[in-house]
């Protein structure tokens, strides 16, 4: 199996963080595609490299010197380069970028250089091949991603290699660089995962600020409180809505629809004889192309409605090795005198939804929800349990 690992700004902040990433990559040889962000904050009072690059561009627009700001960028990456003993010509790259800035550079190209520099250094440090996002991530003129062209290019560039890819930007048809929305570098990791037909690493981190904007609408975690840097396990334990919104966006409408339908949502279950549970509502893949619908369903709300029977069946997936078994209330009819079965009603629908190893990883995470996360109050006095907290929508709507 080949895995794609995505590391956010905090994970790229300094040389010590690079060393942690190296240890994570070395611990699993299947992690052969690494997607990185620009260096983030090292402490609360620090600056993100991307913010400094935006500030440089603003200074240039008004004819104000940005030398001091650019020196901060130079020193940050210079420190990482020096402490790790890297060989890549960082000074040459930084000098050429400064010359471009004097001659005129687009905002998108300038702010994308944080990811570019991070990927250059990380590729050198890991001994991996550097693959520029401009070589494979292609946009249409309307700003949407040309997935077919991008996937084909990445497959060709990354075939049989270990690679490091900068996130956050790609190439327009006219040859100009275009950045994704802030926080959008995570899309790059998903595209790489889809292109190489592999899963997303549970160790990838995401910075939760407490809210995430999608299509002009802001989605929040409970009470609007940020969870900080979270991986998949922590996001489950702390019920981080923002993590799952960005994960759903990365996976895309069709993938989210397929896995949700396979888990039994949007379908009626025959629970006993002629007795059937309600089907609930599952938006189809076309409806999920609406980013608002996709964002909402990614943390279990929006147009998605479900019955307790469906939720129980979905949770059983992880206890049953990734196999869906349709719940039934009545196993059969027995003779009251002989106690022998006169009619068997146990004919549940069964299908393999996910790999058993994947199911086991999630099962362990769900146990963590009860043992270490927000589900601690549900822990049994004896034995163990796994689960996931959830907040039901009230169903109250204003007519206007």
Short mmCIF file of C-alpha atoms in Angstrom, two decimals:
data_model
loop_
_atom_site.label_atom_id
_atom_site.label_comp_id
_atom_site.label_asym_id
_atom_site.label_seq_id
_atom_site.Cartn_x
_atom_site.Cartn_y
_atom_site.Cartn_z
CA UNK A 1 0.00 0.00 0.00
CA UNK A 2 1.15 3.54 -0.80
CA UNK A 3 0.17 6.36 1.56
CA UNK A 4 -0.04 10.12 1.13
CA UNK A 5 0.97 12.19 4.17
CA UNK A 6 -0.03 15.87 4.48
CA UNK A 7 1.66 18.18 6.99
CA UNK A 8 0.27 21.58 7.93
CA UNK A 9 2.06 24.80 8.84
CA UNK A 10 2.67 24.03 12.51
CA UNK A 11 4.26 20.72 11.52
CA UNK A 12 6.66 22.61 9.22
CA UNK A 13 7.52 25.48 11.59
CA UNK A 14 11.17 24.69 12.38
CA UNK A 15 13.97 22.13 12.13
CA UNK A 16 12.67 20.18 15.11
CA UNK A 17 9.34 19.69 13.35
CA UNK A 18 11.12 18.50 10.21
CA UNK A 19 12.86 15.85 12.31
CA UNK A 20 9.50 14.67 13.66
CA UNK A 21 8.16 14.37 10.12
CA UNK A 22 11.22 12.38 9.07
CA UNK A 23 10.59 9.94 11.92
CA UNK A 24 6.92 9.59 10.92
CA UNK A 25 7.85 8.92 7.28
CA UNK A 26 10.60 6.46 8.16
CA UNK A 27 8.29 4.54 10.48
CA UNK A 28 6.15 3.48 7.52
CA UNK A 29 7.89 2.87 4.17
CA UNK A 30 4.51 3.06 2.39
CA UNK A 31 4.39 6.82 3.09
CA UNK A 32 5.97 7.76 -0.21
CA UNK A 33 4.04 10.93 -1.10
CA UNK A 34 4.46 13.91 1.24
CA UNK A 35 2.48 17.15 0.80
CA UNK A 36 3.67 20.16 2.79
CA UNK A 37 2.52 23.64 3.75
CA UNK A 38 4.51 26.82 4.33
CA UNK A 39 6.15 27.20 7.72
CA UNK A 40 3.59 28.09 10.37
CA UNK A 41 3.88 29.66 13.80
CA UNK A 42 6.48 28.37 16.26
CA UNK A 43 4.68 30.06 19.15
CA UNK A 44 1.61 32.20 19.79
CA UNK A 45 3.45 35.46 19.00
CA UNK A 46 5.16 34.16 15.87
CA UNK A 47 4.26 34.76 12.22
CA UNK A 48 3.14 32.38 9.51
CA UNK A 49 5.32 32.55 6.41
CA UNK A 50 2.26 32.86 4.15
CA UNK A 51 1.08 35.91 6.12
CA UNK A 52 4.51 37.49 5.73
CA UNK A 53 4.41 36.89 1.97
CA UNK A 54 0.98 38.52 1.74
CA UNK A 55 2.41 41.46 3.68
CA UNK A 56 5.38 41.68 1.29
CA UNK A 57 3.00 41.89 -1.65
CA UNK A 58 0.98 44.66 0.01
CA UNK A 59 4.17 46.67 0.61
CA UNK A 60 5.23 46.25 -3.00
CA UNK A 61 1.85 47.46 -4.24
CA UNK A 62 2.25 50.73 -2.33
CA UNK A 63 5.92 51.21 -3.16
CA UNK A 64 7.02 50.58 0.42
CA UNK A 65 10.16 48.59 1.22
CA UNK A 66 9.51 45.02 2.36
CA UNK A 67 13.19 44.27 3.06
CA UNK A 68 12.64 43.74 6.77
CA UNK A 69 9.74 41.36 6.23
CA UNK A 70 11.57 39.42 3.54
CA UNK A 71 14.57 39.10 5.84
CA UNK A 72 12.32 37.37 8.40
CA UNK A 73 11.34 34.83 5.72
CA UNK A 74 14.96 34.38 4.69
CA UNK A 75 16.06 33.81 8.29
CA UNK A 76 13.29 31.32 9.07
CA UNK A 77 14.09 29.04 6.16
CA UNK A 78 17.81 29.73 6.57
CA UNK A 79 17.69 28.48 10.14
CA UNK A 80 15.96 25.26 9.05
CA UNK A 81 18.49 24.81 6.21
CA UNK A 82 21.48 25.34 8.51
CA UNK A 83 20.25 23.26 11.47
CA UNK A 84 19.46 20.29 9.26
CA UNK A 85 22.66 20.58 7.20
CA UNK A 86 20.81 20.70 3.89
CA UNK A 87 22.50 21.01 0.49
CA UNK A 88 19.84 22.63 -1.68
CA UNK A 89 20.83 26.14 -2.88
CA UNK A 90 18.38 28.02 -0.67
CA UNK A 91 20.19 31.36 -0.94
CA UNK A 92 20.07 31.20 -4.72
CA UNK A 93 16.34 30.46 -4.70
CA UNK A 94 15.66 33.31 -2.26
CA UNK A 95 17.79 35.75 -4.27
CA UNK A 96 15.95 34.90 -7.49
CA UNK A 97 12.60 35.34 -5.76
CA UNK A 98 13.65 38.76 -4.45
CA UNK A 99 14.65 39.78 -7.97
CA UNK A 100 11.23 38.64 -9.27
CA UNK A 101 9.58 40.77 -6.62
CA UNK A 102 11.45 43.85 -7.81
CA UNK A 103 10.57 43.18 -11.44
CA UNK A 104 6.90 42.48 -10.73
CA UNK A 105 5.30 39.27 -9.47
CA UNK A 106 1.66 38.26 -9.08
CA UNK A 107 0.20 37.96 -5.61
CA UNK A 108 -0.64 34.27 -6.08
CA UNK A 109 2.86 33.39 -7.23
CA UNK A 110 4.49 35.26 -4.37
CA UNK A 111 2.37 33.79 -1.58
CA UNK A 112 2.77 30.28 -3.03
CA UNK A 113 6.53 30.45 -2.47
CA UNK A 114 6.16 29.46 1.19
CA UNK A 115 4.94 26.00 0.20
CA UNK A 116 7.50 25.86 -2.60
CA UNK A 117 10.39 26.56 -0.22
CA UNK A 118 9.09 24.10 2.38
CA UNK A 119 8.86 21.34 -0.22
CA UNK A 120 12.38 22.04 -1.53
CA UNK A 121 13.84 21.75 1.96
CA UNK A 122 11.78 18.72 2.95
CA UNK A 123 12.65 16.85 -0.26
CA UNK A 124 16.35 17.49 0.39
CA UNK A 125 16.02 16.39 4.02
CA UNK A 126 14.14 13.17 3.26
CA UNK A 127 16.11 12.35 0.11
CA UNK A 128 12.84 12.37 -1.86
CA UNK A 129 12.16 13.82 -5.32
CA UNK A 130 10.74 17.36 -5.38
CA UNK A 131 7.64 17.65 -7.59
CA UNK A 132 6.44 21.23 -8.11
CA UNK A 133 2.64 21.60 -7.86
CA UNK A 134 2.82 23.68 -11.07
CA UNK A 135 3.93 20.51 -12.88
CA UNK A 136 0.76 18.56 -12.14
CA UNK A 137 -2.07 20.58 -10.54
CA UNK A 138 -3.95 22.25 -13.40
CA UNK A 139 -6.93 24.62 -13.29
CA UNK A 140 -9.63 25.37 -15.84
CA UNK A 141 -10.17 29.03 -16.76
CA UNK A 142 -13.11 29.18 -14.33
CA UNK A 143 -10.81 28.29 -11.42
CA UNK A 144 -11.98 24.70 -11.00
CA UNK A 145 -9.39 21.93 -11.01
CA UNK A 146 -8.88 19.89 -14.18
CA UNK A 147 -8.88 16.58 -12.35
CA UNK A 148 -8.30 14.28 -15.32
CA UNK A 149 -5.26 16.21 -16.56
CA UNK A 150 -3.91 16.70 -13.04
CA UNK A 151 -4.26 13.03 -12.06
CA UNK A 152 -2.55 11.85 -15.25
CA UNK A 153 0.36 14.25 -14.75
CA UNK A 154 0.87 13.28 -11.11
CA UNK A 155 0.77 9.58 -11.88
CA UNK A 156 3.51 10.08 -14.46
CA UNK A 157 5.67 12.26 -12.20
CA UNK A 158 5.35 10.16 -9.04
CA UNK A 159 5.43 6.67 -10.53
CA UNK A 160 7.81 4.40 -8.55
CA UNK A 161 9.22 7.38 -6.63
CA UNK A 162 9.14 8.91 -3.18
CA UNK A 163 8.10 12.53 -3.68
CA UNK A 164 7.49 15.79 -1.80
CA UNK A 165 4.84 18.12 -3.21
CA UNK A 166 4.06 21.71 -2.17
CA UNK A 167 0.40 22.36 -1.48
CA UNK A 168 -1.69 25.53 -1.95
CA UNK A 169 -1.24 26.27 -5.68
CA UNK A 170 -1.39 25.05 -9.27
CA UNK A 171 -1.22 26.30 -12.84
CA UNK A 172 -3.82 28.14 -14.92
CA UNK A 173 -4.20 27.47 -18.68
CA UNK A 174 -2.39 30.75 -19.41
CA UNK A 175 0.67 29.55 -17.48
CA UNK A 176 0.09 31.73 -14.41
CA UNK A 177 0.16 30.32 -10.89
CA UNK A 178 -3.07 30.27 -8.93
CA UNK A 179 -3.42 29.60 -5.22
CA UNK A 180 -6.18 27.66 -3.54
CA UNK A 181 -8.19 29.30 -0.78
CA UNK A 182 -6.51 29.64 2.61
CA UNK A 183 -6.60 26.22 4.19
CA UNK A 184 -7.08 24.83 0.70
CA UNK A 185 -3.67 23.18 0.54
CA UNK A 186 -5.39 20.20 2.14
CA UNK A 187 -7.18 19.70 -1.18
CA UNK A 188 -3.82 18.93 -2.72
CA UNK A 189 -3.28 16.00 -0.39
CA UNK A 190 -6.68 14.57 -1.30
CA UNK A 191 -6.05 15.02 -5.01
CA UNK A 192 -2.73 13.22 -4.63
CA UNK A 193 -4.44 10.44 -2.70
CA UNK A 194 -7.18 10.09 -5.32
CA UNK A 195 -4.70 10.29 -8.19
CA UNK A 196 -2.61 7.46 -6.75
CA UNK A 197 -5.73 5.55 -5.67
CA UNK A 198 -4.65 5.41 -2.06
CA UNK A 199 -6.08 6.38 1.31
CA UNK A 200 -5.37 9.46 3.40
CA UNK A 201 -3.01 8.92 6.33
CA UNK A 202 -4.61 9.11 9.76
CA UNK A 203 -1.44 10.84 11.00
CA UNK A 204 -1.93 13.89 8.80
CA UNK A 205 -2.59 17.00 10.85
CA UNK A 206 -5.10 19.81 10.44
CA UNK A 207 -5.14 23.14 12.26
CA UNK A 208 -8.62 23.76 13.66
CA UNK A 209 -9.30 27.40 14.49
CA UNK A 210 -12.87 26.68 15.53
CA UNK A 211 -14.44 27.59 12.19
CA UNK A 212 -14.07 26.94 8.49
CA UNK A 213 -15.63 28.87 5.61
CA UNK A 214 -17.08 27.00 2.65
CA UNK A 215 -18.97 28.71 -0.14
CA UNK A 216 -19.53 31.87 1.89
CA UNK A 217 -20.93 29.96 4.88
CA UNK A 218 -19.03 29.47 8.13
CA UNK A 219 -19.12 26.05 9.81
CA UNK A 220 -18.05 25.89 13.44
CA UNK A 221 -16.97 23.45 16.07
CA UNK A 222 -18.97 23.40 19.30
CA UNK A 223 -18.97 26.83 20.95
CA UNK A 224 -16.68 28.07 18.16
CA UNK A 225 -13.63 26.85 20.06
CA UNK A 226 -10.62 25.75 18.05
CA UNK A 227 -9.05 22.36 18.70
CA UNK A 228 -5.60 23.36 17.47
CA UNK A 229 -3.53 20.79 15.59
CA UNK A 230 -5.49 17.55 15.27
CA UNK A 231 -5.05 14.26 13.46
CA UNK A 232 -7.88 11.86 12.67
CA UNK A 233 -7.85 10.19 16.09
CA UNK A 234 -7.95 13.49 17.98
CA UNK A 235 -10.65 14.85 15.66
CA UNK A 236 -12.86 11.85 16.47
CA UNK A 237 -12.18 12.05 20.18
CA UNK A 238 -12.89 15.78 20.37
CA UNK A 239 -15.65 15.82 17.71
CA UNK A 240 -13.90 18.41 15.54
CA UNK A 241 -16.43 19.49 12.90
CA UNK A 242 -13.90 21.54 10.95
CA UNK A 243 -11.60 18.55 10.48
CA UNK A 244 -14.37 16.48 8.97
CA UNK A 245 -15.63 19.34 6.78
CA UNK A 246 -12.21 19.69 5.17
CA UNK A 247 -11.88 15.91 4.94
CA UNK A 248 -15.22 15.63 3.14
CA UNK A 249 -14.20 18.38 0.72
CA UNK A 250 -10.97 16.57 0.03
CA UNK A 251 -12.68 13.26 -0.66
CA UNK A 252 -15.27 14.83 -2.95
CA UNK A 253 -18.99 14.35 -3.54
CA UNK A 254 -18.93 10.95 -5.22
CA UNK A 255 -16.63 9.32 -2.65
CA UNK A 256 -18.61 10.69 0.30
CA UNK A 257 -21.87 9.54 -1.27
CA UNK A 258 -20.54 6.06 -2.08
CA UNK A 259 -19.22 5.30 1.42
CA UNK A 260 -22.33 6.73 3.11
CA UNK A 261 -24.67 4.70 0.93
CA UNK A 262 -22.58 1.55 1.43
CA UNK A 263 -22.90 2.05 5.19
CA UNK A 264 -26.70 1.79 4.86
CA UNK A 265 -27.88 5.40 4.92
CA UNK A 266 -30.73 6.48 2.66
CA UNK A 267 -32.11 2.93 2.49
CA UNK A 268 -34.93 1.16 4.30
CA UNK A 269 -34.04 -1.96 6.33
CA UNK A 270 -36.35 -4.93 6.79
CA UNK A 271 -36.08 -5.47 10.52
CA UNK A 272 -38.78 -8.13 11.01
CA UNK A 273 -41.10 -9.82 8.54
CA UNK A 274 -43.00 -7.03 6.81
CA UNK A 275 -41.73 -4.40 9.28
CA UNK A 276 -39.28 -1.96 7.73
CA UNK A 277 -37.33 0.91 9.24
CA UNK A 278 -37.58 4.34 7.63
CA UNK A 279 -35.05 5.08 4.89
CA UNK A 280 -34.14 8.57 6.07
CA UNK A 281 -32.62 10.92 3.50
CA UNK A 282 -29.25 10.76 1.78
CA UNK A 283 -28.46 13.48 -0.78
CA UNK A 284 -27.19 11.95 -4.01
CA UNK A 285 -23.77 12.65 -5.50
CA UNK A 286 -25.15 15.39 -7.77
CA UNK A 287 -26.65 17.22 -4.79
CA UNK A 288 -23.38 16.87 -2.90
CA UNK A 289 -21.59 18.78 -5.64
CA UNK A 290 -23.03 21.77 -3.76
CA UNK A 291 -20.16 22.49 -1.38
CA UNK A 292 -22.57 23.55 1.37
CA UNK A 293 -24.34 20.19 1.22
CA UNK A 294 -21.02 18.35 1.13
CA UNK A 295 -19.64 20.30 4.08
CA UNK A 296 -22.78 19.65 6.15
CA UNK A 297 -23.01 15.92 5.47
CA UNK A 298 -19.29 15.56 6.28
CA UNK A 299 -20.07 16.04 9.97
CA UNK A 300 -23.46 14.31 9.84
CA UNK A 301 -25.88 17.19 9.40
CA UNK A 302 -27.54 19.14 6.59
CA UNK A 303 -29.98 17.22 4.41
CA UNK A 304 -28.83 13.86 5.81
CA UNK A 305 -31.37 12.23 8.12
CA UNK A 306 -30.94 8.82 9.71
CA UNK A 307 -32.68 6.35 12.00
CA UNK A 308 -31.18 4.73 15.12
CA UNK A 309 -31.21 1.46 13.17
CA UNK A 310 -28.99 2.96 10.48
CA UNK A 311 -26.61 4.51 13.00
CA UNK A 312 -26.29 1.17 14.83
CA UNK A 313 -25.57 -0.64 11.56
CA UNK A 314 -22.92 1.90 10.64
CA UNK A 315 -21.15 1.55 14.00
CA UNK A 316 -21.25 -2.23 13.68
CA UNK A 317 -19.15 -1.92 10.53
CA UNK A 318 -16.12 -1.20 12.68
CA UNK A 319 -16.84 -4.01 15.13
CA UNK A 320 -17.43 -6.46 12.30
CA UNK A 321 -14.24 -6.13 10.25
CA UNK A 322 -15.68 -3.59 7.81
CA UNK A 323 -18.63 -5.80 6.84
CA UNK A 324 -22.14 -4.36 6.75
CA UNK A 325 -24.80 -6.61 8.26
CA UNK A 326 -28.35 -5.28 8.07
CA UNK A 327 -29.91 -5.15 11.57
CA UNK A 328 -32.93 -7.35 12.30
CA UNK A 329 -35.24 -7.37 15.32
CA UNK A 330 -36.63 -10.89 14.89
CA UNK A 331 -34.49 -13.90 14.06
CA UNK A 332 -37.35 -16.26 13.41
CA UNK A 333 -40.67 -17.75 14.50
CA UNK A 334 -40.60 -20.71 16.90
CA UNK A 335 -43.15 -23.29 17.93
CA UNK A 336 -44.31 -22.43 21.45
CA UNK A 337 -44.26 -26.07 22.49
CA UNK A 338 -41.22 -27.55 20.79
CA UNK A 339 -39.23 -24.27 20.64
CA UNK A 340 -38.08 -25.29 17.18
CA UNK A 341 -37.79 -22.63 14.45
CA UNK A 342 -40.76 -22.86 12.10
CA UNK A 343 -39.76 -19.91 9.96
CA UNK A 344 -36.41 -18.17 9.75
CA UNK A 345 -36.57 -14.43 9.20
CA UNK A 346 -32.83 -13.88 9.47
CA UNK A 347 -31.84 -12.94 5.92
CA UNK A 348 -29.83 -9.77 6.43
CA UNK A 349 -28.14 -7.94 3.60
CA UNK A 350 -24.38 -8.35 3.95
CA UNK A 351 -21.56 -6.68 2.06
CA UNK A 352 -17.93 -5.74 2.59
CA UNK A 353 -17.78 -1.93 2.81
CA UNK A 354 -14.13 -1.40 3.70
CA UNK A 355 -10.90 -3.27 4.21
CA UNK A 356 -10.83 -5.07 7.56
CA UNK A 357 -7.53 -3.40 8.49
CA UNK A 358 -9.05 0.04 7.91
CA UNK A 359 -12.07 -0.94 10.02
CA UNK A 360 -9.77 -2.03 12.84
CA UNK A 361 -7.93 1.31 12.85
CA UNK A 362 -11.25 3.18 13.13
CA UNK A 363 -12.50 0.75 15.78
CA UNK A 364 -9.51 1.59 17.95
CA UNK A 365 -10.13 5.31 17.43
CA UNK A 366 -13.77 4.88 18.52
CA UNK A 367 -12.58 3.16 21.67
CA UNK A 368 -10.41 6.24 22.22
CA UNK A 369 -13.52 8.45 22.03
CA UNK A 370 -14.94 6.64 25.07
CA UNK A 371 -11.70 6.18 26.97
CA UNK A 372 -10.03 9.55 26.28
CA UNK A 373 -12.44 11.81 24.39
CA UNK A 374 -15.81 13.50 24.78
CA UNK A 375 -17.55 10.13 25.18
CA UNK A 376 -15.96 9.35 28.56
CA UNK A 377 -19.30 9.54 30.37
CA UNK A 378 -20.52 6.62 28.27
CA UNK A 379 -17.72 4.33 29.44
CA UNK A 380 -19.15 1.13 31.04
CA UNK A 381 -18.18 0.22 34.59
CA UNK A 382 -16.91 -3.13 33.38
CA UNK A 383 -15.41 -4.05 30.05
CA UNK A 384 -14.74 -1.66 27.20
CA UNK A 385 -16.70 0.25 24.58
CA UNK A 386 -16.24 2.37 21.51
CA UNK A 387 -18.51 5.09 20.18
CA UNK A 388 -18.90 8.57 18.75
CA UNK A 389 -20.64 11.60 20.21
CA UNK A 390 -23.29 13.25 18.04
CA UNK A 391 -25.63 16.23 18.10
CA UNK A 392 -29.04 15.76 16.48
CA UNK A 393 -30.58 18.67 14.58
CA UNK A 394 -33.83 19.93 16.03
CA UNK A 395 -35.66 20.07 12.71
CA UNK A 396 -36.97 23.56 13.50
CA UNK A 397 -36.85 25.93 10.54
CA UNK A 398 -38.01 29.49 9.97
CA UNK A 399 -40.38 29.88 7.04
CA UNK A 400 -38.42 32.84 5.72
#
